[in-house]
Tab-separated table of C-alpha atoms in Angstrom:
chain	number	residue	atom	x	y	z
A	1	MET	CA	36.715	-22.964	25.228
A	2	ARG	CA	37.403	-19.345	25.932
A	3	SER	CA	38.358	-18.738	22.324
A	4	LEU	CA	35.154	-20.432	21.193
A	5	ALA	CA	33.197	-18.030	23.403
A	6	ALA	CA	35.146	-15.153	21.910
A	7	ILE	CA	34.368	-16.320	18.399
A	8	LEU	CA	30.706	-16.631	19.285
A	9	LEU	CA	30.710	-13.163	20.776
A	10	VAL	CA	32.101	-11.779	17.549
A	11	ALA	CA	30.049	-13.933	15.214
A	12	LEU	CA	26.666	-13.613	16.876
A	13	PRO	CA	26.221	-9.863	16.589
A	14	ILE	CA	27.203	-10.034	12.933
A	15	ALA	CA	24.774	-12.841	12.273
A	16	GLY	CA	22.190	-10.836	14.172
A	17	LEU	CA	22.819	-7.772	12.040
A	18	ALA	CA	22.594	-9.671	8.803
A	19	GLY	CA	19.408	-11.175	10.198
A	20	ASP	CA	19.026	-13.074	7.075
A	21	ARG	CA	21.083	-15.897	5.609
A	22	PRO	CA	21.365	-16.355	1.846
A	23	ALA	CA	19.722	-19.767	2.201
A	24	ARG	CA	16.522	-18.061	3.219
A	25	TYR	CA	15.994	-17.118	-0.435
A	26	ALA	CA	15.721	-19.173	-3.592
A	27	GLY	CA	16.946	-17.718	-6.886
A	28	LEU	CA	14.494	-17.711	-9.816
A	29	PRO	CA	15.660	-17.184	-13.391
A	30	GLY	CA	12.661	-15.225	-14.686
A	31	GLY	CA	11.767	-14.920	-18.358
A	32	THR	CA	8.674	-14.289	-20.409
A	33	PHE	CA	5.648	-15.589	-18.560
A	34	GLN	CA	2.060	-16.050	-19.667
A	35	SER	CA	-0.091	-14.724	-16.846
A	36	ALA	CA	-3.561	-16.058	-16.159
A	37	LEU	CA	-4.595	-12.422	-16.239
A	38	ARG	CA	-5.284	-10.751	-19.536
A	39	TYR	CA	-3.080	-7.698	-19.857
A	40	GLU	CA	-4.141	-5.697	-22.880
A	41	ASP	CA	-0.715	-4.050	-22.842
A	42	ALA	CA	1.285	-7.323	-22.673
A	43	LYS	CA	-0.451	-9.888	-24.839
A	44	GLY	CA	2.806	-11.690	-25.633
A	45	GLY	CA	3.417	-12.381	-21.952
A	46	VAL	CA	4.915	-10.437	-19.089
A	47	LYS	CA	8.660	-10.110	-18.636
A	48	VAL	CA	9.914	-11.305	-15.248
A	49	GLU	CA	13.487	-10.259	-14.412
A	50	PRO	CA	15.692	-12.658	-12.419
A	51	PHE	CA	14.876	-12.370	-8.723
A	52	ALA	CA	15.175	-14.102	-5.377
A	53	MET	CA	12.254	-15.050	-3.169
A	54	MET	CA	12.051	-16.282	0.411
A	55	ARG	CA	11.635	-20.049	0.465
A	56	LYS	CA	8.985	-19.802	3.184
A	57	PRO	CA	6.461	-17.228	4.325
A	58	VAL	CA	7.633	-15.042	7.221
A	59	THR	CA	6.800	-16.703	10.555
A	60	ASN	CA	5.555	-15.306	13.856
A	61	VAL	CA	8.930	-15.625	15.524
A	62	GLU	CA	10.657	-13.860	12.636
A	63	PHE	CA	8.124	-11.055	12.699
A	64	LEU	CA	8.526	-10.752	16.466
A	65	ALA	CA	12.290	-10.254	16.034
A	66	PHE	CA	11.522	-7.421	13.587
A	67	LEU	CA	9.114	-5.791	16.060
A	68	LYS	CA	11.777	-5.825	18.745
A	69	ARG	CA	14.142	-3.953	16.436
A	70	HIS	CA	11.399	-1.654	15.115
A	71	PRO	CA	8.967	-1.056	17.992
A	72	GLN	CA	6.997	1.503	15.974
A	73	TRP	CA	5.366	-1.498	14.228
A	74	GLN	CA	4.133	-3.113	17.460
A	75	ARG	CA	0.359	-3.325	17.554
A	76	ASP	CA	-0.038	-0.820	20.400
A	77	LYS	CA	2.231	1.733	18.696
A	78	VAL	CA	1.492	1.507	14.982
A	79	PRO	CA	-0.617	4.382	13.591
A	80	LYS	CA	-4.054	3.300	12.414
A	81	VAL	CA	-3.338	4.604	8.934
A	82	PHE	CA	-0.757	1.787	8.507
A	83	ALA	CA	-2.583	-1.060	10.225
A	84	GLU	CA	-6.197	-1.630	11.127
A	85	PRO	CA	-7.224	-2.506	14.716
A	86	ARG	CA	-7.095	-6.277	14.092
A	87	TYR	CA	-3.373	-6.111	13.233
A	88	LEU	CA	-1.620	-8.961	15.131
A	89	SER	CA	-4.720	-9.247	17.304
A	90	HIS	CA	-4.160	-13.006	17.671
A	91	TRP	CA	-0.894	-12.460	19.547
A	92	ALA	CA	-1.011	-12.629	23.357
A	93	SER	CA	0.597	-9.190	23.702
A	94	PRO	CA	2.371	-6.571	21.540
A	95	THR	CA	5.649	-8.499	21.899
A	96	GLY	CA	4.381	-11.923	22.979
A	97	LEU	CA	3.083	-14.693	20.722
A	98	GLY	CA	0.943	-16.850	23.041
A	99	LYS	CA	-1.026	-19.968	22.228
A	100	ASN	CA	-2.777	-18.672	19.094
A	101	ALA	CA	0.483	-17.750	17.384
A	102	GLN	CA	3.048	-20.551	17.348
A	103	PRO	CA	6.612	-19.447	16.531
A	104	GLY	CA	6.838	-21.479	13.310
A	105	GLN	CA	3.426	-20.589	11.908
A	106	PRO	CA	3.312	-17.970	9.179
A	107	VAL	CA	2.505	-14.532	10.568
A	108	VAL	CA	-0.987	-13.396	9.575
A	109	TRP	CA	-3.126	-10.382	10.517
A	110	VAL	CA	-0.446	-8.131	9.010
A	111	SER	CA	-1.106	-5.105	6.839
A	112	TRP	CA	0.636	-4.368	3.545
A	113	PHE	CA	2.476	-1.479	5.213
A	114	ALA	CA	3.810	-3.715	8.000
A	115	ALA	CA	4.796	-6.455	5.546
A	116	SER	CA	6.595	-3.906	3.358
A	117	ALA	CA	8.405	-2.451	6.376
A	118	TYR	CA	9.571	-5.934	7.398
A	119	CYS	CA	11.043	-6.605	3.962
A	120	GLU	CA	12.617	-3.146	3.768
A	121	SER	CA	14.332	-3.771	7.103
A	122	LEU	CA	16.144	-6.665	5.369
A	123	GLY	CA	17.013	-4.653	2.281
A	124	ALA	CA	14.306	-6.561	0.429
A	125	ARG	CA	10.776	-5.850	-0.797
A	126	LEU	CA	7.512	-7.679	-1.279
A	127	PRO	CA	7.333	-9.754	-4.474
A	128	ARG	CA	5.517	-8.200	-7.398
A	129	TRP	CA	2.373	-9.994	-8.547
A	130	ASN	CA	4.053	-11.186	-11.747
A	131	GLU	CA	6.895	-12.671	-9.725
A	132	TRP	CA	4.542	-14.363	-7.312
A	133	GLU	CA	2.376	-15.809	-10.069
A	134	TYR	CA	5.464	-16.991	-11.976
A	135	ALA	CA	6.897	-18.731	-8.888
A	136	ALA	CA	3.513	-20.216	-7.983
A	137	ALA	CA	3.012	-21.765	-11.434
A	138	ALA	CA	5.481	-24.495	-10.474
A	139	ASP	CA	4.801	-27.793	-8.781
A	140	GLU	CA	7.446	-30.053	-7.230
A	141	THR	CA	8.970	-31.068	-10.550
A	142	ARG	CA	7.763	-28.668	-13.260
A	143	THR	CA	8.234	-24.913	-13.479
A	144	ASP	CA	4.807	-24.576	-15.091
A	145	ALA	CA	2.268	-27.140	-13.964
A	146	ARG	CA	-0.760	-24.974	-14.561
A	147	LYS	CA	-2.253	-26.987	-17.394
A	148	ASP	CA	-2.307	-30.155	-15.328
A	149	PRO	CA	-5.859	-30.776	-14.037
A	150	ALA	CA	-4.549	-32.879	-11.137
A	151	TRP	CA	-2.420	-29.979	-9.929
A	152	ARG	CA	-5.307	-27.561	-10.161
A	153	GLU	CA	-7.493	-29.968	-8.276
A	154	ARG	CA	-4.946	-30.195	-5.469
A	155	ILE	CA	-4.860	-26.432	-5.035
A	156	LEU	CA	-8.617	-26.178	-5.033
A	157	THR	CA	-8.792	-28.790	-2.289
A	158	TRP	CA	-6.873	-26.399	-0.087
A	159	TYR	CA	-9.225	-23.520	-0.821
A	160	SER	CA	-12.173	-25.682	0.112
A	161	ARG	CA	-10.698	-26.614	3.506
A	162	PRO	CA	-12.250	-24.740	6.438
A	163	SER	CA	-10.007	-21.886	7.532
A	164	ASN	CA	-10.874	-22.029	11.224
A	165	GLU	CA	-8.361	-24.802	11.905
A	166	GLY	CA	-4.952	-23.661	13.152
A	167	LEU	CA	-2.391	-22.943	10.442
A	168	PRO	CA	0.340	-25.549	9.871
A	169	ARG	CA	3.944	-24.459	10.321
A	170	ALA	CA	5.686	-22.787	7.400
A	171	GLY	CA	7.858	-25.061	5.267
A	172	LEU	CA	6.110	-28.391	5.881
A	173	GLN	CA	5.007	-28.819	2.266
A	174	ALA	CA	7.521	-30.020	-0.321
A	175	ALA	CA	9.418	-27.289	-2.155
A	176	ASN	CA	8.425	-26.513	-5.732
A	177	ALA	CA	10.793	-26.802	-8.690
A	178	TYR	CA	12.406	-23.477	-7.727
A	179	GLY	CA	12.958	-24.507	-4.116
A	180	VAL	CA	10.088	-22.368	-2.806
A	181	HIS	CA	7.602	-23.734	-0.238
A	182	ASP	CA	3.998	-22.964	0.590
A	183	LEU	CA	2.988	-20.722	-2.304
A	184	HIS	CA	-0.234	-22.697	-2.261
A	185	GLY	CA	-1.917	-24.468	0.593
A	186	LEU	CA	-0.948	-22.293	3.540
A	187	VAL	CA	-1.785	-18.575	3.491
A	188	TRP	CA	-2.651	-15.744	1.132
A	189	GLU	CA	0.300	-13.453	0.508
A	190	TRP	CA	0.690	-9.727	0.035
A	191	THR	CA	2.377	-8.517	-3.122
A	192	ASP	CA	4.147	-5.193	-3.500
A	193	ASP	CA	1.725	-4.118	-6.200
A	194	HIS	CA	-1.497	-5.546	-4.795
A	195	ALA	CA	-3.072	-2.165	-5.475
A	196	SER	CA	-2.384	-2.575	-9.187
A	197	MET	CA	-5.143	-5.173	-9.329
A	198	LEU	CA	-7.767	-3.064	-10.990
A	199	VAL	CA	-10.403	-5.725	-11.144
A	200	ASP	CA	-13.549	-3.787	-11.659
A	201	ALA	CA	-16.029	-4.896	-9.066
A	202	ASP	CA	-18.041	-1.836	-9.988
A	203	ASN	CA	-19.642	-2.891	-13.230
A	204	ARG	CA	-22.942	-2.048	-11.626
A	205	LYS	CA	-21.891	1.596	-11.800
A	206	GLN	CA	-21.384	1.582	-15.525
A	207	GLY	CA	-24.679	3.278	-16.201
A	208	ASP	CA	-23.211	6.472	-14.815
A	209	PRO	CA	-21.042	8.176	-17.445
A	210	GLU	CA	-19.717	10.641	-14.871
A	211	THR	CA	-18.036	7.817	-12.979
A	212	ALA	CA	-14.682	7.243	-14.609
A	213	ARG	CA	-13.251	4.813	-12.135
A	214	PHE	CA	-10.167	3.851	-14.060
A	215	CYS	CA	-7.967	6.090	-16.101
A	216	GLY	CA	-6.395	4.356	-19.098
A	217	ALA	CA	-7.091	0.954	-20.515
A	218	GLY	CA	-9.612	-0.198	-17.961
A	219	ALA	CA	-9.911	-3.149	-15.665
A	220	LEU	CA	-8.084	-6.443	-15.834
A	221	SER	CA	-9.793	-9.605	-16.877
A	222	MET	CA	-8.909	-13.265	-16.723
A	223	ASP	CA	-7.303	-14.997	-19.682
A	224	ASP	CA	-7.423	-18.399	-18.059
A	225	ARG	CA	-10.802	-18.774	-16.425
A	226	GLU	CA	-10.031	-22.315	-15.291
A	227	ASN	CA	-7.223	-21.105	-13.076
A	228	TYR	CA	-9.234	-20.569	-9.902
A	229	ALA	CA	-6.127	-20.510	-7.735
A	230	VAL	CA	-4.981	-17.316	-9.411
A	231	LEU	CA	-8.466	-15.924	-9.799
A	232	MET	CA	-9.105	-16.173	-6.060
A	233	ARG	CA	-5.759	-14.603	-5.183
A	234	VAL	CA	-6.439	-11.694	-7.483
A	235	ALA	CA	-9.942	-11.235	-6.116
A	236	MET	CA	-8.530	-11.192	-2.588
A	237	LEU	CA	-5.666	-8.792	-3.315
A	238	SER	CA	-7.857	-6.444	-5.309
A	239	SER	CA	-10.361	-6.163	-2.483
A	240	LEU	CA	-7.927	-5.135	0.241
A	241	GLN	CA	-6.705	-1.736	1.354
A	242	ALA	CA	-3.042	-1.441	2.338
A	243	SER	CA	-3.912	-1.087	6.032
A	244	ASP	CA	-6.181	-4.173	6.062
A	245	ALA	CA	-5.246	-7.392	7.819
A	246	THR	CA	-6.961	-10.769	7.634
A	247	ALA	CA	-6.730	-14.129	9.416
A	248	ASN	CA	-5.147	-15.796	6.378
A	249	MET	CA	-3.025	-13.060	4.835
A	250	GLY	CA	0.714	-13.423	5.330
A	251	PHE	CA	3.716	-12.536	3.186
A	252	ARG	CA	7.244	-13.323	2.127
A	253	CYS	CA	9.961	-11.035	0.778
A	254	ALA	CA	11.797	-10.879	-2.548
A	255	ARG	CA	14.829	-9.179	-4.030
A	256	SER	CA	15.754	-8.182	-7.538
A	257	ALA	CA	18.907	-9.814	-8.855
A	258	PRO	CA	21.825	-7.440	-8.291
B	1	MET	CA	0.442	36.340	47.624
B	2	SER	CA	-3.055	35.150	48.271
B	3	LEU	CA	-4.140	31.726	47.228
B	4	ARG	CA	-6.566	33.267	44.787
B	5	SER	CA	-3.989	35.367	42.962
B	6	LEU	CA	-1.697	32.374	42.795
B	7	PHE	CA	-4.522	30.464	41.231
B	8	LEU	CA	-5.133	33.235	38.762
B	9	LEU	CA	-1.470	33.370	37.856
B	10	ALA	CA	-1.419	29.635	37.260
B	11	ALA	CA	-4.506	29.905	35.072
B	12	LEU	CA	-2.914	32.729	33.125
B	13	ALA	CA	0.295	30.774	32.646
B	14	CYS	CA	-1.687	27.809	31.369
B	15	SER	CA	-3.670	29.794	28.829
B	16	ALA	CA	-0.481	31.526	27.672
B	17	LEU	CA	1.061	28.107	27.169
B	18	ALA	CA	-1.943	26.966	25.222
B	19	ILE	CA	-1.611	29.934	22.904
B	20	ALA	CA	2.144	29.618	22.546
B	21	GLN	CA	1.820	25.961	21.623
B	22	PRO	CA	2.238	25.759	17.837
B	23	PRO	CA	-0.283	23.435	16.179
B	24	LYS	CA	2.514	21.062	15.136
B	25	ALA	CA	3.374	20.232	18.738
B	26	ARG	CA	0.103	18.360	19.096
B	27	PRO	CA	0.539	14.657	18.468
B	28	LEU	CA	-0.505	13.623	15.001
B	29	PRO	CA	-3.691	11.490	14.990
B	30	GLY	CA	-3.074	7.813	14.226
B	31	ASP	CA	-5.421	7.942	11.244
B	32	SER	CA	-3.637	10.927	9.659
B	33	VAL	CA	-2.052	10.259	6.270
B	34	TYR	CA	0.816	12.479	7.461
B	35	GLN	CA	1.984	9.540	9.577
B	36	LEU	CA	3.751	8.623	6.345
B	37	ALA	CA	7.042	10.447	5.854
B	38	LEU	CA	6.824	11.658	2.266
B	39	PRO	CA	9.405	13.980	0.720
B	40	LEU	CA	7.873	15.697	-2.311
B	41	THR	CA	9.531	17.710	-5.067
B	42	THR	CA	7.202	20.500	-6.133
B	43	GLN	CA	6.604	22.371	-9.394
B	44	ASP	CA	8.963	25.118	-8.175
B	45	ALA	CA	11.703	22.526	-7.471
B	46	ARG	CA	11.484	22.687	-3.703
B	47	THR	CA	11.688	19.465	-1.703
B	48	VAL	CA	9.354	19.422	1.273
B	49	ASP	CA	7.923	16.658	3.385
B	50	TRP	CA	4.179	16.633	2.942
B	51	ARG	CA	3.848	16.757	6.723
B	52	SER	CA	4.672	20.455	6.420
B	53	LEU	CA	1.245	20.727	4.737
B	54	ARG	CA	-0.401	19.975	8.061
B	55	GLY	CA	-2.495	22.820	9.423
B	56	LYS	CA	-4.564	23.453	6.305
B	57	VAL	CA	-7.468	21.606	4.696
B	58	ARG	CA	-6.313	19.886	1.496
B	59	LEU	CA	-7.904	18.471	-1.586
B	60	VAL	CA	-5.589	15.671	-2.745
B	61	SER	CA	-5.432	13.475	-5.818
B	62	MET	CA	-2.917	11.452	-7.777
B	63	PHE	CA	-2.229	11.960	-11.468
B	64	TYR	CA	0.606	12.026	-14.015
B	65	THR	CA	1.400	14.774	-16.465
B	66	SER	CA	1.653	12.744	-19.688
B	67	CYS	CA	-1.877	11.394	-19.225
B	68	GLN	CA	-4.068	12.398	-22.129
B	69	TYR	CA	-7.592	11.604	-21.014
B	70	ILE	CA	-8.754	11.397	-17.429
B	71	CYS	CA	-5.950	13.305	-15.704
B	72	PRO	CA	-6.821	16.728	-17.189
B	73	LEU	CA	-10.277	15.987	-15.816
B	74	ILE	CA	-8.798	15.570	-12.342
B	75	VAL	CA	-7.386	19.114	-12.544
B	76	GLU	CA	-10.753	20.271	-13.871
B	77	SER	CA	-12.520	18.543	-10.967
B	78	GLY	CA	-10.370	20.382	-8.444
B	79	LYS	CA	-11.171	23.682	-10.137
B	80	ALA	CA	-14.858	22.810	-10.237
B	81	VAL	CA	-14.865	22.204	-6.483
B	82	GLU	CA	-13.076	25.525	-5.909
B	83	ARG	CA	-15.712	27.351	-7.969
B	84	GLN	CA	-18.371	26.145	-5.524
B	85	LEU	CA	-16.643	27.932	-2.628
B	86	THR	CA	-16.674	31.493	-1.327
B	87	PRO	CA	-13.339	33.374	-1.542
B	88	ALA	CA	-12.898	32.879	2.220
B	89	GLN	CA	-13.469	29.141	1.872
B	90	GLN	CA	-11.125	29.006	-1.127
B	91	ALA	CA	-8.395	30.669	0.928
B	92	ARG	CA	-8.672	27.896	3.521
B	93	LEU	CA	-8.290	25.094	0.964
B	94	GLY	CA	-5.025	23.908	-0.559
B	95	VAL	CA	-4.984	21.560	-3.564
B	96	LEU	CA	-2.259	18.929	-3.806
B	97	LEU	CA	-1.787	16.795	-6.919
B	98	ILE	CA	0.738	13.998	-6.443
B	99	SER	CA	2.320	12.339	-9.450
B	100	MET	CA	2.443	8.550	-9.723
B	101	ASP	CA	5.146	8.932	-12.382
B	102	PRO	CA	8.144	10.563	-10.647
B	103	ALA	CA	10.559	9.323	-13.330
B	104	ARG	CA	8.998	11.693	-15.862
B	105	ASP	CA	7.288	14.275	-13.667
B	106	GLY	CA	10.134	16.499	-12.550
B	107	PRO	CA	9.578	20.179	-11.659
B	108	ALA	CA	9.616	21.218	-15.355
B	109	ALA	CA	6.795	18.844	-16.327
B	110	LEU	CA	4.793	19.780	-13.233
B	111	SER	CA	5.149	23.531	-13.685
B	112	ALA	CA	4.218	23.201	-17.374
B	113	VAL	CA	0.863	21.750	-16.289
B	114	ALA	CA	0.419	24.462	-13.657
B	115	THR	CA	1.048	27.156	-16.268
B	116	LYS	CA	-1.055	25.583	-18.988
B	117	ARG	CA	-3.991	25.025	-16.661
B	118	LYS	CA	-3.566	28.470	-15.023
B	119	LEU	CA	-3.318	27.049	-11.516
B	120	ASP	CA	-2.918	29.583	-8.711
B	121	ALA	CA	0.430	28.692	-7.109
B	122	ALA	CA	-0.764	30.101	-3.795
B	123	ARG	CA	-3.331	27.318	-3.543
B	124	TRP	CA	-2.203	24.559	-5.913
B	125	THR	CA	0.804	22.317	-5.330
B	126	LEU	CA	1.877	19.791	-7.951
B	127	ALA	CA	4.516	17.408	-6.670
B	128	SER	CA	6.354	14.128	-7.215
B	129	PRO	CA	7.325	11.644	-4.505
B	130	ARG	CA	10.429	9.472	-4.658
B	131	LYS	CA	9.997	6.382	-6.805
B	132	ASP	CA	9.879	4.021	-3.820
B	133	ASP	CA	7.218	6.075	-2.055
B	134	VAL	CA	4.550	6.053	-4.779
B	135	ARG	CA	2.957	2.774	-3.594
B	136	LYS	CA	2.948	4.022	-0.012
B	137	VAL	CA	1.254	7.337	-0.665
B	138	ALA	CA	-1.262	5.581	-2.909
B	139	GLY	CA	-1.777	3.134	-0.037
B	140	VAL	CA	-2.630	5.769	2.569
B	141	LEU	CA	-4.894	7.541	0.083
B	142	GLY	CA	-6.590	4.336	-1.095
B	143	ILE	CA	-5.663	4.904	-4.748
B	144	ARG	CA	-4.920	1.927	-7.008
B	145	TYR	CA	-2.731	2.107	-10.093
B	146	ARG	CA	-0.820	-0.032	-12.557
B	147	LEU	CA	1.977	0.999	-14.889
B	148	LEU	CA	1.269	-0.233	-18.409
B	149	ALA	CA	3.814	-1.449	-20.952
B	150	ASP	CA	3.398	1.737	-23.013
B	151	GLY	CA	4.193	4.029	-20.064
B	152	GLU	CA	0.592	4.965	-19.375
B	153	PHE	CA	-1.068	4.144	-16.063
B	154	ASN	CA	-4.342	2.581	-15.139
B	155	HIS	CA	-5.535	4.231	-11.963
B	156	THR	CA	-8.506	5.050	-9.834
B	157	SER	CA	-9.308	8.712	-10.133
B	158	ALA	CA	-10.406	10.033	-6.789
B	159	LEU	CA	-10.563	13.396	-5.085
B	160	ILE	CA	-9.768	13.104	-1.396
B	161	LEU	CA	-10.508	15.708	1.257
B	162	LEU	CA	-8.067	15.916	4.176
B	163	ASP	CA	-8.769	17.947	7.276
B	164	ALA	CA	-6.001	20.115	8.735
B	165	GLU	CA	-4.623	17.108	10.601
B	166	GLY	CA	-4.441	14.944	7.486
B	167	ARG	CA	-7.444	12.738	8.200
B	168	ILE	CA	-9.522	11.649	5.217
B	169	ILE	CA	-12.966	13.135	5.753
B	170	ALA	CA	-14.484	12.699	2.284
B	171	ARG	CA	-13.677	11.178	-1.086
B	172	THR	CA	-15.342	11.081	-4.451
B	173	GLU	CA	-14.724	9.259	-7.684
B	174	THR	CA	-16.971	11.620	-9.597
B	175	ILE	CA	-14.550	13.348	-11.913
B	176	GLY	CA	-15.281	16.231	-14.262
B	177	SER	CA	-16.724	19.717	-14.303
B	178	LYS	CA	-19.897	18.746	-12.432
B	179	PRO	CA	-18.702	18.011	-8.908
B	180	ASP	CA	-20.307	15.534	-6.535
B	181	PRO	CA	-22.705	17.646	-4.383
B	182	GLU	CA	-22.090	15.613	-1.228
B	183	PHE	CA	-18.363	16.075	-1.618
B	184	VAL	CA	-18.734	19.820	-2.193
B	185	ALA	CA	-20.859	20.047	0.955
B	186	ALA	CA	-18.066	18.374	2.939
B	187	VAL	CA	-15.493	20.823	1.525
B	188	ARG	CA	-17.714	23.803	2.344
B	189	GLU	CA	-18.281	22.540	5.852
B	190	VAL	CA	-14.632	21.961	6.702
B	191	THR	CA	-13.451	25.261	5.153
B	192	SER	CA	-16.029	27.234	7.137
B	193	ARG	CA	-14.785	26.160	10.572
């Protein structure tokens, strides 16, 4: 018994330091991927390198553990430039979840900066858009289910559900073919490069030749206009500043293959 | 010592303290972009954290040196704003151009632009962040960019005005030799204080 306690004493701090078991991530092989976005510079498809992605979005209790280790990200301490006033506003207190934030629900009301800091604290990063889109193209059995009207319909049903009901817990939906849960049907998710979404909402300004909003090849457009799931994600990500937080925006982390 | 002279002494000590206090000792405002730790390598190969730029009004933008089209216009826009200022106002304004392409924009590439465009090194700083910090600095400045397959970037071209504490007080996306009058008014105002 005493030796068991001793083992626990040794093992626990190490587990605590690692903070992060390998099983938390699923490995994805990558490859050439046809995005629903039309990239003028990558018409043959985008190249996705092998990477690992968290199986589930980060939950409230996981984010709370991070805040205890990194108090500068608590809502009463974080500088406004990194997180708007509504950051974690649904929590009962800066380090207390309360009834509107169940431990197993995905954390929402987080800014891009806070999400990035969480992933960095684990030696990880936010997924890139290409990685997220690639992973989210899969359903339970196929790595690319996007052409299936039934699958599209299912995703759209989620978008049409009212968002004022409480969020389900992370990980309740079946895993996709890569072993990743909840890419659809739970929350929106930050990507590392959300600010690379140069969707030009400013066409109305085009009469003004002095306004050169984008340097280079111009704004993105959709290649697959039927893919509303992606279209809505892109519209959301392209409209947010890195300090913004919303009631449905969460995140998960990713890692490049070593 | 009378109560009054004690009072006077205390008042004196306080005002002396207030003078002795360097501006950096004041807490940084929460909405200052300098909340972000950002080591920059400049055109003269120095590495400084951009928080050392606190204390002076700055005109900031992001660019990259190999850009053929809009980026030279960003430099031109900065110069155009400067031309609208009195010498005294000019002396109170620093210009900081941050590269979004640190892999290629080392000190040599940056100083080549400074030389070619005849930028006054006393007022203009061209600098590159570390690779992993580019998204973060773009995030605090509200600049969006995407690296293209051919090595070019798509990006929003904005001029951003920071007060001495690093708070964004004006921005414009009007780029070129005819500056945005509202933006120029904001620069004049803050450099006249």
